[in-house]
Coordinates of N, CA and C in Angstrom, one line a residue:
Chain O
X8 N 72.7 85.0 71.5 CA 71.8 85.9 72.7 C 70.8 84.9 73.1
X9 N 71.2 84.4 74.0 CA 69.9 83.6 74.2 C 68.9 84.1 74.3
X10 N 66.8 84.0 73.9 CA 66.1 84.2 73.6 C 65.5 83.5 73.9
X11 N 63.6 83.8 74.5 CA 62.6 83.3 74.5 C 61.3 83.9 73.3
X12 N 61.0 82.7 72.8 CA 60.1 83.3 71.6 C 59.0 82.8 72.2
X13 N 57.0 83.9 72.0 CA 56.2 83.3 71.6 C 55.5 84.4 70.6
X14 N 54.9 84.3 70.2 CA 53.1 84.8 69.7 C 53.2 86.3 70.2
X15 N 53.1 87.6 69.4 CA 52.8 88.4 70.1 C 51.6 89.2 69.7
X16 N 50.7 88.1 69.3 CA 48.7 88.0 69.8 C 48.5 86.9 69.3
X17 N 47.1 86.8 70.2 CA 46.2 85.5 69.3 C 45.1 86.0 69.9
X18 N 44.4 85.2 68.8 CA 43.0 85.9 69.4 C 42.1 84.3 69.1
X19 N 41.1 84.9 70.0 CA 39.8 83.6 70.8 C 38.5 84.3 70.7
X20 N 37.5 83.4 70.5 CA 36.3 83.4 70.8 C 36.1 82.9 72.3
X21 N 34.8 84.3 73.3 CA 34.7 83.5 74.7 C 34.7 81.7 74.6
X22 N 34.9 80.8 75.1 CA 34.5 79.7 76.1 C 35.4 78.6 74.7
X23 N 36.4 79.0 74.0 CA 37.6 78.2 73.2 C 38.6 78.1 74.1
X24 N 39.7 77.1 73.6 CA 40.3 76.5 74.6 C 41.6 77.7 73.1
X25 N 42.4 79.0 74.0 CA 43.6 79.4 74.0 C 44.9 78.7 74.4
X26 N 45.6 78.7 73.2 CA 47.1 77.6 73.5 C 48.1 79.2 72.6
X27 N 49.1 79.0 73.6 CA 50.1 80.6 73.5 C 51.2 79.5 73.2
X28 N 51.7 79.1 72.0 CA 53.1 78.7 73.0 C 54.4 79.5 72.8
X29 N 55.5 78.4 73.4 CA 56.9 79.1 73.5 C 58.3 77.9 73.4
X30 N 59.0 78.4 73.3 CA 60.2 78.4 72.8 C 61.1 78.5 73.2
X31 N 62.2 77.8 73.2 CA 64.1 79.2 73.7 C 65.1 78.2 73.7
X32 N 66.0 79.0 73.8 CA 67.3 79.2 72.9 C 68.7 78.9 74.3
X33 N 67.6 79.3 75.4 CA 68.3 79.3 76.4 C 69.3 77.8 77.1
X34 N 70.3 78.1 76.6 CA 71.2 76.7 77.9 C 71.4 76.3 78.3
X35 N 70.7 75.3 79.8 CA 70.9 74.8 81.0 C 69.4 75.5 82.2
X36 N 68.3 75.7 80.9 CA 67.4 76.4 81.0 C 66.3 75.0 80.9
X37 N 65.9 75.1 82.4 CA 64.9 73.2 82.8 C 63.5 74.0 82.4
X38 N 63.7 75.2 83.2 CA 61.6 74.8 83.7 C 61.2 76.4 83.1
X39 N 60.1 76.3 82.9 CA 59.4 77.4 82.3 C 58.3 77.9 83.4
X40 N 58.1 79.5 82.6 CA 57.0 80.0 84.4 C 56.7 81.1 83.6
X41 N 55.1 80.8 83.1 CA 54.1 81.6 82.5 C 53.4 82.4 83.2
X42 N 53.9 83.7 83.6 CA 53.4 85.0 83.7 C 51.7 85.7 83.4
X43 N 51.0 86.2 83.7 CA 49.6 86.8 83.6 C 50.0 88.7 84.1
X44 N 49.3 89.2 83.0 CA 50.1 90.8 83.1 C 48.6 91.4 82.5
X45 N 47.9 92.3 83.6 CA 47.2 93.1 82.6 C 47.9 94.4 83.1
X46 N 47.7 95.5 82.1 CA 48.1 96.7 82.5 C 47.6 97.5 83.3
X47 N 49.5 97.8 84.4 CA 48.7 98.8 85.8 C 49.0 98.1 86.4
X48 N 48.6 96.7 86.6 CA 48.7 95.8 87.2 C 50.0 94.3 87.9
X49 N 50.2 93.8 88.9 CA 51.5 93.8 88.9 C 51.3 92.0 88.1
X50 N 52.3 92.1 87.0 CA 52.4 90.5 86.8 C 52.2 89.8 87.5
X51 N 51.8 88.3 87.4 CA 52.0 87.1 88.7 C 51.8 86.1 88.0
X52 N 52.7 85.0 88.4 CA 52.5 83.7 87.8 C 51.7 83.2 88.1
X53 N 50.6 82.7 86.9 CA 50.1 81.2 86.3 C 50.1 79.9 86.9
X54 N 51.5 79.5 86.7 CA 51.8 77.7 86.2 C 53.3 77.9 86.1
X55 N 54.0 77.0 86.3 CA 55.4 77.1 87.1 C 56.5 75.4 86.2
X56 N 57.3 75.2 86.0 CA 57.6 73.9 85.7 C 58.3 73.0 84.6
X57 N 58.9 71.7 85.4 CA 59.8 71.6 83.9 C 58.8 69.8 83.9
X58 N 57.9 69.7 84.2 CA 56.7 69.1 83.5 C 55.0 69.1 83.5
X59 N 54.3 69.1 82.6 CA 53.5 68.5 82.3 C 52.5 69.4 83.8
X60 N 52.4 70.3 83.5 CA 51.1 71.0 84.6 C 49.7 71.5 84.8
X61 N 49.1 71.9 85.2 CA 47.6 72.4 85.4 C 47.2 73.4 86.9
X62 N 46.9 74.2 87.1 CA 46.6 75.3 87.5 C 45.2 76.0 87.7
X63 N 43.8 75.3 87.7 CA 42.3 75.6 87.2 C 42.5 75.4 86.0
X64 N 42.1 76.6 85.4 CA 42.4 76.3 83.9 C 42.8 76.4 83.0
X65 N 44.7 76.7 83.8 CA 45.4 76.7 83.0 C 46.4 75.4 82.7
X66 N 46.6 75.7 81.3 CA 47.8 74.0 81.7 C 48.3 75.2 81.2
X67 N 49.5 73.6 81.6 CA 50.9 74.2 80.6 C 51.6 72.2 80.1
X68 N 52.2 72.2 79.3 CA 52.6 71.3 78.4 C 54.5 71.4 78.0
X69 N 55.2 70.8 78.3 CA 56.5 70.9 78.4 C 57.4 69.9 77.6
X70 N 58.4 70.7 77.1 CA 59.4 70.0 76.5 C 60.4 70.7 76.6
X71 N 61.9 70.0 76.0 CA 63.0 70.3 76.6 C 63.3 72.3 76.5
X72 N 62.8 72.1 75.2 CA 62.4 74.1 75.2 C 61.5 74.5 73.9
X73 N 60.9 73.5 75.1 CA 59.1 74.9 74.9 C 58.1 74.0 75.1
X74 N 57.6 75.2 75.0 CA 56.2 75.0 75.6 C 54.9 75.2 75.7
X75 N 53.6 75.4 76.3 CA 51.9 75.8 75.7 C 52.0 76.0 76.4
X76 N 50.9 77.2 77.3 CA 49.9 78.1 77.8 C 48.4 77.6 76.9
X77 N 47.6 76.3 77.9 CA 46.8 76.6 77.5 C 45.6 77.1 78.3
X78 N 44.6 78.0 78.0 CA 43.6 78.7 79.1 C 42.3 78.0 77.8
X79 N 41.7 77.7 79.3 CA 40.3 76.6 78.5 C 39.3 77.6 78.9
X80 N 38.5 77.1 78.3 CA 36.9 78.2 79.1 C 37.0 79.4 78.8
X81 N 38.5 79.9 77.8 CA 38.3 82.1 78.0 C 37.6 83.0 77.9
X82 N 37.2 82.8 79.0 CA 36.2 84.5 78.6 C 37.3 85.5 78.7
X83 N 36.0 87.1 78.4 CA 36.7 88.0 78.6 C 37.4 88.7 78.8
X84 N 37.5 88.4 80.1 CA 38.0 88.7 81.1 C 39.3 88.9 81.6
X85 N 39.7 87.3 80.8 CA 40.8 86.7 80.1 C 42.0 87.2 79.4
X86 N 41.4 88.7 79.0 CA 42.3 89.3 77.8 C 43.3 89.8 78.5
X87 N 44.9 89.6 78.3 CA 45.9 90.5 78.3 C 46.9 89.8 78.1
X88 N 47.9 90.8 78.7 CA 49.6 90.3 78.7 C 50.1 88.2 78.4
X89 N 50.1 88.0 78.8 CA 50.7 86.3 79.4 C 52.4 86.5 78.7
X90 N 53.0 86.0 79.2 CA 54.7 86.0 79.6 C 54.6 84.7 79.6
X91 N 56.0 84.4 78.8 CA 56.6 83.7 79.1 C 58.4 83.3 79.4
X92 N 59.1 82.8 80.2 CA 60.1 83.1 80.8 C 60.5 81.0 81.0
X93 N 61.7 81.4 81.2 CA 62.8 80.3 81.6 C 63.6 80.7 82.7
X94 N 64.0 79.9 83.5 CA 65.6 80.2 84.3 C 66.7 79.9 84.4
X95 N 68.0 79.7 83.5 CA 69.0 79.3 83.6 C 69.4 78.7 85.0
X96 N 69.8 78.0 85.1 CA 70.5 77.0 86.2 C 71.8 77.4 86.3
X97 N 72.4 78.0 85.5 CA 73.9 78.8 85.9 C 73.4 79.7 86.5
X98 N 72.7 80.9 86.3 CA 72.8 82.4 87.2 C 71.5 82.5 87.5
X99 N 70.3 81.7 87.4 CA 69.5 81.7 88.4 C 68.0 83.3 87.7
X100 N 69.0 82.8 86.4 CA 68.1 84.6 85.9 C 67.3 83.8 85.4
X101 N 66.2 85.2 85.2 CA 65.5 84.8 84.5 C 65.2 85.4 82.8
X102 N 64.2 84.2 82.1 CA 65.0 85.3 80.7 C 63.2 84.8 80.3
X103 N 62.6 86.6 79.9 CA 61.0 86.6 79.1 C 61.1 86.4 77.5
X104 N 60.4 86.2 77.4 CA 59.2 86.1 76.2 C 59.2 88.0 75.7
X105 N 58.3 88.1 74.5 CA 58.5 89.9 74.2 C 56.8 90.0 74.8
X106 N 56.7 88.8 75.5 CA 55.0 89.0 75.4 C 54.2 88.3 74.2
X107 N 52.5 88.2 75.1 CA 51.4 87.3 74.0 C 50.0 87.4 74.4
X108 N 49.5 88.8 74.1 CA 48.4 89.6 74.1 C 47.4 89.1 73.1
X109 N 46.3 88.7 74.3 CA 45.1 87.8 74.2 C 44.3 88.8 73.9
X110 N 43.3 88.3 73.0 CA 42.0 89.2 72.7 C 41.3 88.4 72.7
X111 N 39.9 88.4 73.3 CA 38.3 87.2 73.1 C 37.5 88.2 72.4
X112 N 36.9 87.6 72.2 CA 35.1 88.0 71.1 C 34.9 87.3 72.0
X113 N 33.2 88.1 72.5 CA 31.9 87.6 72.6 C 30.9 87.1 72.3
Chain V
X24 N 49.9 91.4 103.8 CA 50.6 91.3 103.7 C 50.4 91.8 102.0
X25 N 51.1 93.0 102.0 CA 50.9 93.9 101.2 C 52.0 93.1 99.9
X26 N 53.5 92.3 99.9 CA 54.1 92.1 99.0 C 54.9 92.5 98.2
X27 N 54.6 93.1 97.1 CA 56.1 94.1 96.7 C 55.6 95.4 95.8
X28 N 55.8 96.2 97.0 CA 55.2 97.8 96.5 C 56.2 98.7 95.9
X29 N 55.7 99.1 95.2 CA 56.4 100.5 95.2 C 55.7 101.6 94.2
X30 N 57.2 102.8 94.8 CA 56.8 104.0 94.2 C 57.9 105.0 94.1
X31 N 57.7 106.1 92.7 CA 56.5 106.5 92.4 C 55.3 105.4 91.4
X32 N 54.3 105.6 91.3 CA 53.5 105.1 90.2 C 53.8 105.7 88.5
X33 N 53.5 107.2 88.9 CA 54.4 107.4 87.8 C 55.6 108.7 87.9
X34 N 56.5 108.8 86.8 CA 57.0 109.7 87.2 C 57.1 110.2 85.4
X35 N 57.3 112.1 85.5 CA 57.6 112.7 84.7 C 59.1 112.7 85.1
X36 N 60.1 112.7 84.5 CA 61.6 113.5 84.1 C 61.6 114.7 82.9
X37 N 62.3 115.5 82.3 CA 63.2 115.9 82.1 C 64.4 115.1 81.8
X38 N 65.2 115.3 80.6 CA 66.1 114.4 80.5 C 67.6 115.2 81.0
X39 N 68.3 114.7 82.1 CA 69.3 114.9 82.6 C 69.0 115.1 84.2
X40 N 67.9 114.9 84.9 CA 67.5 114.3 85.7 C 67.4 113.2 86.2
X41 N 68.1 113.4 88.0 CA 67.6 112.6 87.8 C 66.4 111.5 89.4
X42 N 66.7 110.3 89.2 CA 65.2 110.1 90.5 C 65.8 108.7 91.0
X43 N 65.4 108.9 92.1 CA 65.3 107.2 92.5 C 63.9 106.5 93.0
X44 N 63.9 104.9 91.9 CA 62.9 104.2 92.5 C 62.4 103.4 93.2
X45 N 61.8 103.4 93.5 CA 61.2 102.7 95.3 C 60.7 101.2 95.5
X46 N 61.6 100.3 96.2 CA 61.0 98.8 95.6 C 61.0 98.1 98.1
X47 N 59.8 98.1 97.7 CA 59.8 97.1 99.2 C 58.8 95.7 98.8
X48 N 59.8 94.9 99.7 CA 59.0 93.4 100.0 C 58.6 92.9 101.3
X49 N 57.6 93.1 101.8 CA 57.1 92.5 103.0 C 57.5 90.9 103.5
X50 N 57.7 90.3 102.5 CA 57.7 88.7 102.3 C 58.4 87.5 103.2
X51 N 59.4 88.8 103.7 CA 61.9 88.2 104.4 C 62.2 87.0 103.0
X52 N 61.9 88.2 101.9 CA 62.8 87.2 100.5 C 64.4 87.8 100.7
X53 N 65.0 87.3 100.2 CA 66.5 87.2 100.1 C 66.7 87.9 98.8
X54 N 66.1 88.1 97.7 CA 66.5 88.1 96.0 C 66.0 89.4 96.2
X55 N 66.3 90.2 95.1 CA 64.7 91.0 94.9 C 65.9 91.9 93.2
X56 N 64.6 92.0 92.6 CA 65.8 92.6 90.9 C 64.8 93.6 90.6
X57 N 65.6 94.2 89.7 CA 64.3 95.5 89.0 C 64.8 95.2 87.4
X58 N 64.0 95.1 86.8 CA 63.4 95.0 85.5 C 62.4 96.6 84.8
X59 N 62.8 96.5 83.2 CA 61.8 97.3 82.3 C 61.5 96.6 81.9
X60 N 60.8 97.4 81.0 CA 59.3 96.6 80.1 C 58.9 97.3 79.0
X61 N 59.6 97.3 77.8 CA 59.7 98.1 76.4 C 58.5 97.1 75.9
X62 N 57.6 97.9 75.1 CA 56.9 97.3 73.6 C 57.5 96.7 72.9
X63 N 57.2 94.7 73.1 CA 57.8 94.3 71.9 C 59.4 93.3 72.4
X64 N 59.3 93.9 73.7 CA 60.8 93.2 73.7 C 60.3 92.3 75.6
X65 N 59.4 92.6 75.8 CA 59.0 91.8 76.8 C 59.6 92.7 78.5
X66 N 60.1 91.6 79.9 CA 60.4 92.3 80.7 C 62.4 91.9 80.4
X67 N 62.4 93.0 80.9 CA 64.4 92.7 80.3 C 64.9 93.1 82.0
X68 N 66.5 92.3 82.8 CA 66.5 92.2 83.8 C 67.3 93.5 83.7
X69 N 67.8 94.7 85.1 CA 68.1 96.3 84.8 C 69.2 94.9 86.0
X70 N 69.0 95.3 87.1 CA 69.9 94.7 88.1 C 69.0 93.5 89.0
X71 N 70.3 93.2 89.7 CA 69.5 92.3 90.9 C 70.3 92.0 92.5
X72 N 69.4 91.5 93.1 CA 70.8 91.7 94.2 C 70.2 89.9 94.9
X73 N 70.8 89.3 94.3 CA 71.0 87.5 95.3 C 70.1 87.5 96.8
X74 N 70.8 88.7 97.4 CA 70.9 89.1 99.6 C 71.4 89.9 99.8
X75 N 71.0 90.6 101.1 CA 71.5 91.6 101.7 C 72.4 91.7 101.4
X76 N 73.1 92.7 101.0 CA 74.5 93.3 101.0 C 75.4 92.9 99.1
X77 N 74.4 92.2 98.9 CA 75.1 91.7 96.8 C 74.3 92.3 95.4
X78 N 74.5 92.7 95.5 CA 74.3 93.9 93.9 C 75.0 92.4 92.6
X79 N 74.4 92.7 91.5 CA 75.1 92.1 90.4 C 74.2 92.8 89.0
X80 N 75.4 93.2 87.8 CA 74.8 93.5 86.7 C 73.3 92.6 86.3
X81 N 72.6 93.1 86.0 CA 71.1 92.4 84.3 C 71.6 91.9 82.8
X82 N 70.6 92.6 82.4 CA 71.2 92.3 80.7 C 71.5 94.2 80.6
X83 N 70.2 95.3 81.2 CA 70.7 95.9 80.9 C 71.4 96.8 81.7
X84 N 72.2 97.7 82.6 CA 72.0 97.4 83.5 C 72.7 99.4 83.0
X85 N 73.4 100.0 82.1 CA 73.8 101.1 81.8 C 72.3 102.1 81.9
X86 N 73.6 103.5 82.9 CA 73.3 104.3 83.6 C 72.1 104.3 84.3
X87 N 72.5 103.2 84.8 CA 71.7 103.0 86.1 C 72.3 102.6 87.9
X88 N 71.7 103.1 89.0 CA 72.3 101.9 89.6 C 71.2 101.4 90.7
X89 N 72.3 100.6 91.8 CA 70.9 100.3 93.2 C 71.6 100.7 94.6
X90 N 70.7 100.7 94.5 CA 70.8 99.8 96.2 C 70.2 98.5 97.3
X91 N 70.6 98.3 97.4 CA 70.1 97.0 98.8 C 69.7 98.1 99.5
X92 N 69.1 98.8 100.2 CA 69.1 99.7 101.5 C 69.5 98.6 103.1
X93 N 68.8 97.5 102.7 CA 68.4 96.1 103.8 C 67.4 95.0 103.7
X94 N 67.6 94.0 103.9 CA 66.9 92.9 103.1 C 65.5 93.6 102.3
X95 N 64.8 94.3 103.3 CA 63.6 94.6 102.6 C 63.6 95.7 101.5
X96 N 64.6 96.6 101.3 CA 64.4 97.5 100.7 C 65.4 97.3 99.0
X97 N 64.6 97.6 97.6 CA 65.8 97.7 96.8 C 65.8 98.6 95.7
X98 N 66.7 100.0 95.9 CA 66.4 100.8 94.8 C 66.9 101.3 94.1
X99 N 66.1 102.0 93.0 CA 66.3 102.5 91.6 C 67.3 103.4 91.0
X100 N 68.5 103.8 91.0 CA 68.9 105.4 90.7 C 68.4 105.7 89.3
X101 N 68.7 106.6 88.5 CA 68.8 106.8 87.4 C 69.6 108.9 87.3
X102 N 70.7 107.9 87.7 CA 71.6 109.3 87.7 C 71.6 110.4 86.8
X103 N 71.2 110.6 85.2 CA 70.7 111.3 84.4 C 69.9 110.4 83.3
X104 N 68.8 110.9 83.6 CA 67.4 110.1 83.1 C 67.9 111.2 80.9
X105 N 66.9 109.5 80.3 CA 67.5 110.1 78.8 C 65.8 109.2 78.4
X106 N 66.3 110.0 77.8 CA 64.7 109.7 76.9 C 64.5 108.0 76.6
X107 N 65.9 107.6 76.5 CA 65.4 106.5 76.0 C 65.3 105.1 77.3
X108 N 65.8 105.8 78.6 CA 64.6 104.9 79.6 C 63.5 105.4 80.2
X109 N 62.4 106.0 78.9 CA 61.0 106.1 79.4 C 61.2 104.5 79.4
X110 N 60.1 104.1 80.1 CA 59.4 102.2 80.4 C 59.0 102.2 81.4
X111 N 58.3 101.6 81.6 CA 57.8 101.0 82.9 C 58.3 99.8 83.3
X112 N 59.3 100.5 85.2 CA 60.0 100.0 86.1 C 59.1 98.8 86.6
X113 N 59.4 97.2 86.4 CA 59.2 96.5 87.1 C 60.2 96.1 88.5
X114 N 60.0 95.5 89.8 CA 60.5 95.5 90.9 C 60.3 93.9 91.5
X115 N 60.2 93.2 91.9 CA 60.5 91.6 91.9 C 61.1 91.4 92.9
X116 N 60.6 90.5 94.1 CA 60.8 89.1 95.1 C 61.3 88.2 94.5
X117 N 61.8 86.7 95.1 CA 62.0 86.2 95.7 C 62.8 85.5 96.4
X118 N 62.3 84.5 97.0 CA 62.6 84.0 98.7 C 64.4 83.4 98.6
X119 N 64.9 83.2 97.4 CA 66.7 82.7 97.6 C 66.7 82.6 95.9
X120 N 66.1 83.1 94.4 CA 66.9 83.1 93.8 C 67.0 81.8 92.9
X121 N 66.4 80.5 93.3 CA 66.7 79.3 92.7 C 65.8 79.2 91.6
X122 N 66.3 77.6 90.8 CA 66.3 77.6 89.4 C 64.8 77.6 89.3
X123 N 63.4 77.3 90.5 CA 62.2 76.6 90.9 C 61.2 78.0 91.5
X124 N 61.6 78.7 92.1 CA 61.7 79.5 92.9 C 60.4 80.6 92.0
X125 N 59.3 81.4 92.4 CA 58.6 81.9 91.7 C 59.3 83.7 92.0
X126 N 59.2 84.0 91.1 CA 59.3 86.0 91.4 C 57.9 86.8 91.6
X127 N 58.0 87.3 92.8 CA 56.6 88.0 92.8 C 57.0 89.1 92.4
X128 N 56.3 90.6 91.7 CA 56.0 91.5 91.6 C 55.1 93.0 91.9
X129 N 55.8 93.8 91.7 CA 55.2 94.7 92.8 C 54.9 95.3 91.0
X130 N 53.7 96.3 90.7 CA 52.2 97.2 90.1 C 53.8 98.3 89.2
X131 N 54.4 97.8 89.2 CA 55.7 98.8 88.7 C 55.6 100.9 88.7
X132 N 56.1 101.0 87.6 CA 56.3 102.9 87.8 C 56.4 103.1 86.4
X133 N 55.6 103.8 86.2 CA 55.8 104.0 84.6 C 56.6 105.6 84.3
X134 N 57.4 104.8 83.8 CA 58.1 106.7 83.7 C 58.5 107.5 82.6
X135 N 58.3 108.5 82.5 CA 58.4 109.2 81.0 C 59.3 109.6 81.7
X136 N 60.3 110.5 80.2 CA 61.6 111.4 80.6 C 61.5 112.2 79.0
X137 N 61.5 113.3 79.2 CA 61.2 114.3 77.6 C 62.8 114.8 78.1

């Protein structure tokens, strides 16, 4: 079964760089998507693509079967669940990882 | 633009009861999706609709039916709810469903089946 893997939790301190690693076993998947989810709210896209990219404080690294999301200068308000997802070019369906809960100490 | 809206926000059902979760989007998107979110499982696709008039099964379709009422609306029906369907349900939409497209999510419906 095709799967997407990411750590369940990452702990950090304010001002640090948080890195969340993701890898997958989905054949014909070339694009990564990183979503941010605050419980009770709609998940929203942070960054996506098939090459390294940056959106504000969010950097995405890219390899064929893995990607990392880096959150620069992390704040307490960044504490949330971060989902990694890939899309298979055969059926265009998104496959999500189980999500990484980021905690931030003041 | 409201984006993707879902109703209700929260619902409690008894085992065997039925209900319909409503979803609407105002972005003129062609593709719409229903996911469920469970602890440790991430978001799993239940059903999707690539365009108005079409629907297809996702990863976990058993126990659910869907209706693409028109381009804006995509509903999810539980005919006979079971405790295993206790979950948070998210609706999403995208313009055409392509490999580089962003899916835009609603705020979710939290469902508890007793």
